[in-house]
Amino acid sequence: MKNKKIKIAIVGIGNCASSLVQGIEYYSINNTNEGLINLEIENYKISDIQVVAAFDIDSRKIGKDLSEAIFSGENNTTIFQNVTETGVVVLKGKVLDGVSDSMRDYFVVDDTQQESNVVEELKKSCANILISYLPVGSKEASIFYANCALDAGVGFINAIPEFICSDQVWINKFKEKGLPCAGDDIKSQVGATIIHRILTRLIQDRGQKITNTYQLNVGGNTDFLNMLDQSRLVSKRKSKTQAVLSNLDNSDSISTRIGPSDYIPHLRDNKICYINIKGTQFANVPFEIDLKLSVEDSPNSAGIMVDVIRYMKVALDRKIGGLLEDVSAYYFKSPKIQMREDVAKNIIKQNYK
Ligand SMILES: NC(=O)c1ccc[n+]([C@@H]2O[C@H](COP(=O)([O-])OP(=O)(O)OC[C@H]3O[C@@H](n4cnc5c(N)ncnc54)[C@H](O)[C@@H]3O)[C@@H](O)[C@H]2O)c1
């Protein structure tokens, strides 16, 4: 008999976590499919998702109820839903490389409390799934929390561009434990990546040639602030670039520059993306496309996470371990196996109701 509640634990109570937690309450109150890819997945509704544990390292979030912590510290995404007290208190995680030197004034690392034992807390909370929303560039911290998921016997969703669920070694570890995983790096509902992927593919499918393209992104949240440090940005640039190029033919011949470009504080969680595509059309005549996208960044990712969580729970119910290939291909920028969206969607449709 399947357990109706989907118990999740979250690492990194930043803007993405805020939108996810607000969204769970929003769709629990409003029985609508507006804004969703799926109202139900194998009878699971968004209201079946319950956060049972939360970890952060910021002193302004630790010790607070999750309903308060999601609006604390530097979190500045839009508030679309007040959240009732959850009874889940944010615990202190392990810092490692989660906070770079340049971010120490913004992620205020707590030095008063003991780190919690993440594995024990995951077990105690009876979590089914751990979600990583760590800052970009958190390689060691990603490895630490992925190992915690393995040791605690919970599934793992990697929302960030560290290559865990696209790495066969990690996939094998989850498979051996009979635990599902999905990742890497959430591909937002309608964000820069999917628009760039689909538009460039459309151009090639219609017989035209792309000679060069760029995608510039700016925003005013801590995600963008953190990515000002070029050394932390390598994985994000790689993830975003391969998400577009993997969908194209002759990608080696296309001059490309894709990635986060600047931090503009007053934009807050509003992300602005500029896409430029140049090429040639019929009879070698040149064309150029300029596109601007303006979108609230974090709810755009939460719309994806509410589906991934439910597919993960179905996999747990079915005792499927290892990578959810179809789900990762449809919902993430850097899956182990890249697929066109329509192909991935069809496979998901065959595998789940
Ligand atoms: N649309 C999107 O917003 C989107 C899409 C794809 C990927 N992502 C990725 O998701 C991640 C989260 O994004 P966000 O906007 O919520 O970031 P954020 O900066 O708002 O939040 C990060 C949180 O992690 C905490 N943290 C830092 N080190 C930690 C550690 N070692 N242990 C526990 N917590 C730690 C910080 O204190 C902060 O609360 C980023 O890597 C981002 O690139 C976001």
Tab-separated table of N, CA and C and ligand atoms in Angstrom, residues 11-17 55-58 61 75 93-99 107 132-136 138 141 145 159-161 185-188 221-223 227 236 269 297-298 300-301 333, ligand 1:
chain	number	residue	atom	x	y	z
A	11	VAL	N	17.766	20.983	1.454
A	11	VAL	CA	19.043	21.606	1.825
A	11	VAL	C	19.134	22.937	1.086
A	12	GLY	N	19.282	24.027	1.815
A	12	GLY	CA	19.374	25.349	1.196
A	12	GLY	C	18.004	26.004	1.145
A	13	ILE	N	17.723	26.784	2.200
A	13	ILE	CA	16.384	27.407	2.288
A	13	ILE	C	16.455	28.814	1.685
A	14	GLY	N	16.783	28.860	0.389
A	14	GLY	CA	16.863	30.126	-0.333
A	14	GLY	C	15.586	30.399	-1.103
A	15	ASN	N	15.718	31.144	-2.196
A	15	ASN	CA	14.535	31.543	-2.965
A	15	ASN	C	13.791	30.359	-3.587
A	16	CYS	N	14.531	29.385	-4.098
A	16	CYS	CA	13.846	28.233	-4.727
A	16	CYS	C	13.025	27.465	-3.701
A	17	ALA	N	13.617	27.263	-2.513
A	17	ALA	CA	12.885	26.571	-1.444
A	17	ALA	C	11.655	27.384	-1.051
A	55	PHE	N	17.533	22.169	6.092
A	55	PHE	CA	18.906	22.465	6.538
A	55	PHE	C	19.417	23.727	5.859
A	56	ASP	N	20.089	24.562	6.622
A	56	ASP	CA	20.755	25.736	6.062
A	56	ASP	C	21.955	26.054	6.965
A	57	ILE	N	22.704	27.075	6.610
A	57	ILE	CA	23.874	27.446	7.433
A	57	ILE	C	23.783	28.906	7.876
A	58	ASP	N	22.722	29.594	7.457
A	58	ASP	CA	22.574	31.027	7.732
A	58	ASP	C	21.905	31.210	9.099
A	61	LYS	N	18.249	31.944	9.503
A	61	LYS	CA	17.265	30.920	9.119
A	61	LYS	C	17.241	29.751	10.113
A	75	ASN	N	16.630	36.181	1.165
A	75	ASN	CA	15.581	35.688	0.248
A	75	ASN	C	14.722	36.864	-0.231
A	93	GLY	N	23.177	22.821	8.793
A	93	GLY	CA	23.838	21.824	7.957
A	93	GLY	C	25.348	21.978	8.030
A	94	LYS	N	26.027	21.363	7.079
A	94	LYS	CA	27.501	21.440	7.034
A	94	LYS	C	27.892	22.449	5.957
A	95	VAL	N	28.740	23.414	6.328
A	95	VAL	CA	29.026	24.538	5.411
A	95	VAL	C	29.867	24.091	4.210
A	96	LEU	N	31.014	23.495	4.479
A	96	LEU	CA	31.967	23.089	3.428
A	96	LEU	C	32.170	24.241	2.437
A	97	ASP	N	32.008	23.963	1.115
A	97	ASP	CA	32.218	25.050	0.140
A	97	ASP	C	30.903	25.687	-0.312
A	98	GLY	N	29.859	25.536	0.526
A	98	GLY	CA	28.563	26.147	0.188
A	98	GLY	C	28.646	27.664	0.157
A	99	VAL	N	29.518	28.216	0.975
A	99	VAL	CA	29.635	29.681	1.070
A	99	VAL	C	31.052	30.081	0.647
A	107	PHE	N	25.436	35.194	2.969
A	107	PHE	CA	25.013	33.983	3.674
A	107	PHE	C	25.742	34.053	5.019
A	132	SER	N	18.548	19.058	-3.085
A	132	SER	CA	19.664	19.986	-2.913
A	132	SER	C	19.425	21.274	-3.690
A	133	TYR	N	19.336	22.367	-2.920
A	133	TYR	CA	19.239	23.720	-3.480
A	133	TYR	C	20.451	24.533	-3.022
A	134	LEU	N	21.619	23.909	-3.041
A	134	LEU	CA	22.836	24.603	-2.611
A	134	LEU	C	23.231	25.674	-3.632
A	135	PRO	N	24.054	26.633	-3.227
A	135	PRO	CA	24.547	27.625	-4.195
A	135	PRO	C	25.422	26.970	-5.264
A	136	VAL	N	25.456	27.592	-6.434
A	136	VAL	CA	26.313	27.107	-7.519
A	136	VAL	C	27.774	27.073	-7.042
A	138	SER	N	29.043	24.549	-5.208
A	138	SER	CA	29.158	23.776	-3.959
A	138	SER	C	29.480	22.321	-4.276
A	141	ALA	N	30.064	20.248	-0.804
A	141	ALA	CA	28.792	20.182	-0.067
A	141	ALA	C	27.796	19.271	-0.794
A	145	TYR	N	26.037	16.010	0.944
A	145	TYR	CA	24.593	15.785	1.118
A	145	TYR	C	24.108	14.582	0.295
A	159	ALA	N	19.036	19.839	-7.757
A	159	ALA	CA	18.529	20.983	-8.522
A	159	ALA	C	19.641	21.858	-9.070
A	160	ILE	N	20.878	21.568	-8.711
A	160	ILE	CA	21.947	22.521	-9.019
A	160	ILE	C	22.966	21.927	-10.016
A	161	PRO	N	23.756	22.804	-10.642
A	161	PRO	CA	24.714	22.316	-11.642
A	161	PRO	C	26.003	21.754	-11.048
A	185	ASP	N	20.543	20.036	-12.257
A	185	ASP	CA	20.299	21.436	-12.615
A	185	ASP	C	18.913	21.613	-13.237
A	186	ILE	N	17.980	21.982	-12.404
A	186	ILE	CA	16.582	22.175	-12.834
A	186	ILE	C	16.479	23.026	-14.105
A	187	LYS	N	15.655	22.553	-15.040
A	187	LYS	CA	15.331	23.337	-16.246
A	187	LYS	C	13.957	23.955	-15.986
A	188	SER	N	13.917	25.258	-15.815
A	188	SER	CA	12.672	25.911	-15.375
A	188	SER	C	11.527	25.680	-16.361
A	221	ASN	N	19.212	38.299	-7.291
A	221	ASN	CA	19.112	37.422	-6.112
A	221	ASN	C	20.505	36.882	-5.755
A	222	THR	N	20.595	36.148	-4.660
A	222	THR	CA	21.915	35.658	-4.224
A	222	THR	C	22.491	34.611	-5.187
A	223	ASP	N	21.617	33.972	-5.956
A	223	ASP	CA	22.108	33.035	-6.968
A	223	ASP	C	23.002	33.812	-7.954
A	227	MET	N	27.226	33.980	-8.409
A	227	MET	CA	27.822	33.611	-9.700
A	227	MET	C	28.672	34.733	-10.302
A	236	LYS	N	27.923	25.995	-13.996
A	236	LYS	CA	26.664	26.570	-14.493
A	236	LYS	C	26.767	26.860	-15.987
A	269	ASP	N	14.386	38.918	-7.544
A	269	ASP	CA	14.329	37.561	-8.112
A	269	ASP	C	13.813	37.574	-9.560
A	297	ASP	N	12.326	34.185	-11.182
A	297	ASP	CA	13.178	33.011	-11.349
A	297	ASP	C	12.716	31.789	-10.540
A	298	SER	N	12.419	31.989	-9.270
A	298	SER	CA	12.250	30.832	-8.379
A	298	SER	C	10.918	30.095	-8.533
A	300	ASN	N	9.440	29.728	-11.190
A	300	ASN	CA	9.645	29.040	-12.464
A	300	ASN	C	10.318	27.675	-12.249
A	301	SER	N	11.152	27.590	-11.238
A	301	SER	CA	11.793	26.293	-10.938
A	301	SER	C	10.898	25.433	-10.046
A	333	LYS	N	18.552	20.432	-16.882
A	333	LYS	CA	19.408	20.915	-17.976
A	333	LYS	C	20.506	19.918	-18.318
B	1	LIG	N1	15.115	28.970	-11.652
B	1	LIG	C1	15.953	28.837	-10.681
B	1	LIG	O1	15.838	29.562	-9.740
B	1	LIG	C2	17.026	27.763	-10.733
B	1	LIG	C3	17.132	26.964	-11.868
B	1	LIG	C4	18.127	26.002	-11.924
B	1	LIG	C5	18.984	25.822	-10.863
B	1	LIG	N2	18.872	26.617	-9.778
B	1	LIG	C6	19.841	26.436	-8.701
B	1	LIG	O2	19.226	26.134	-7.466
B	1	LIG	C7	20.099	26.536	-6.404
B	1	LIG	C8	19.321	27.317	-5.369
B	1	LIG	O3	18.905	28.544	-5.908
B	1	LIG	P1	18.311	29.676	-4.951
B	1	LIG	O4	17.896	30.791	-5.839
B	1	LIG	O5	17.363	29.101	-3.984
B	1	LIG	O6	19.656	30.093	-4.169
B	1	LIG	P2	19.771	31.002	-2.862
B	1	LIG	O7	21.062	31.711	-2.965
B	1	LIG	O8	18.531	31.819	-2.693
B	1	LIG	O9	19.806	29.941	-1.654
B	1	LIG	C9	20.888	29.131	-1.334
B	1	LIG	C10	20.727	28.738	0.125
B	1	LIG	O10	21.703	27.742	0.436
B	1	LIG	C11	22.188	27.992	1.763
B	1	LIG	N3	23.462	27.291	1.925
B	1	LIG	C12	24.713	27.654	1.528
B	1	LIG	N4	25.599	26.694	1.850
B	1	LIG	C13	24.911	25.709	2.469
B	1	LIG	C14	25.285	24.455	3.037
B	1	LIG	N5	26.558	24.029	2.985
B	1	LIG	N6	24.324	23.689	3.617
B	1	LIG	C15	23.018	24.110	3.662
B	1	LIG	N7	22.612	25.296	3.128
B	1	LIG	C16	23.544	26.078	2.525
B	1	LIG	C17	22.255	29.512	1.828
B	1	LIG	O11	22.341	29.993	3.135
B	1	LIG	C18	20.940	29.875	1.121
B	1	LIG	O12	19.872	29.910	2.055
B	1	LIG	C19	21.230	27.340	-7.067
B	1	LIG	O13	22.359	26.526	-7.234
B	1	LIG	C20	20.624	27.696	-8.414
B	1	LIG	O14	21.600	27.944	-9.416
B	1	LIG	C21	17.908	27.578	-9.687
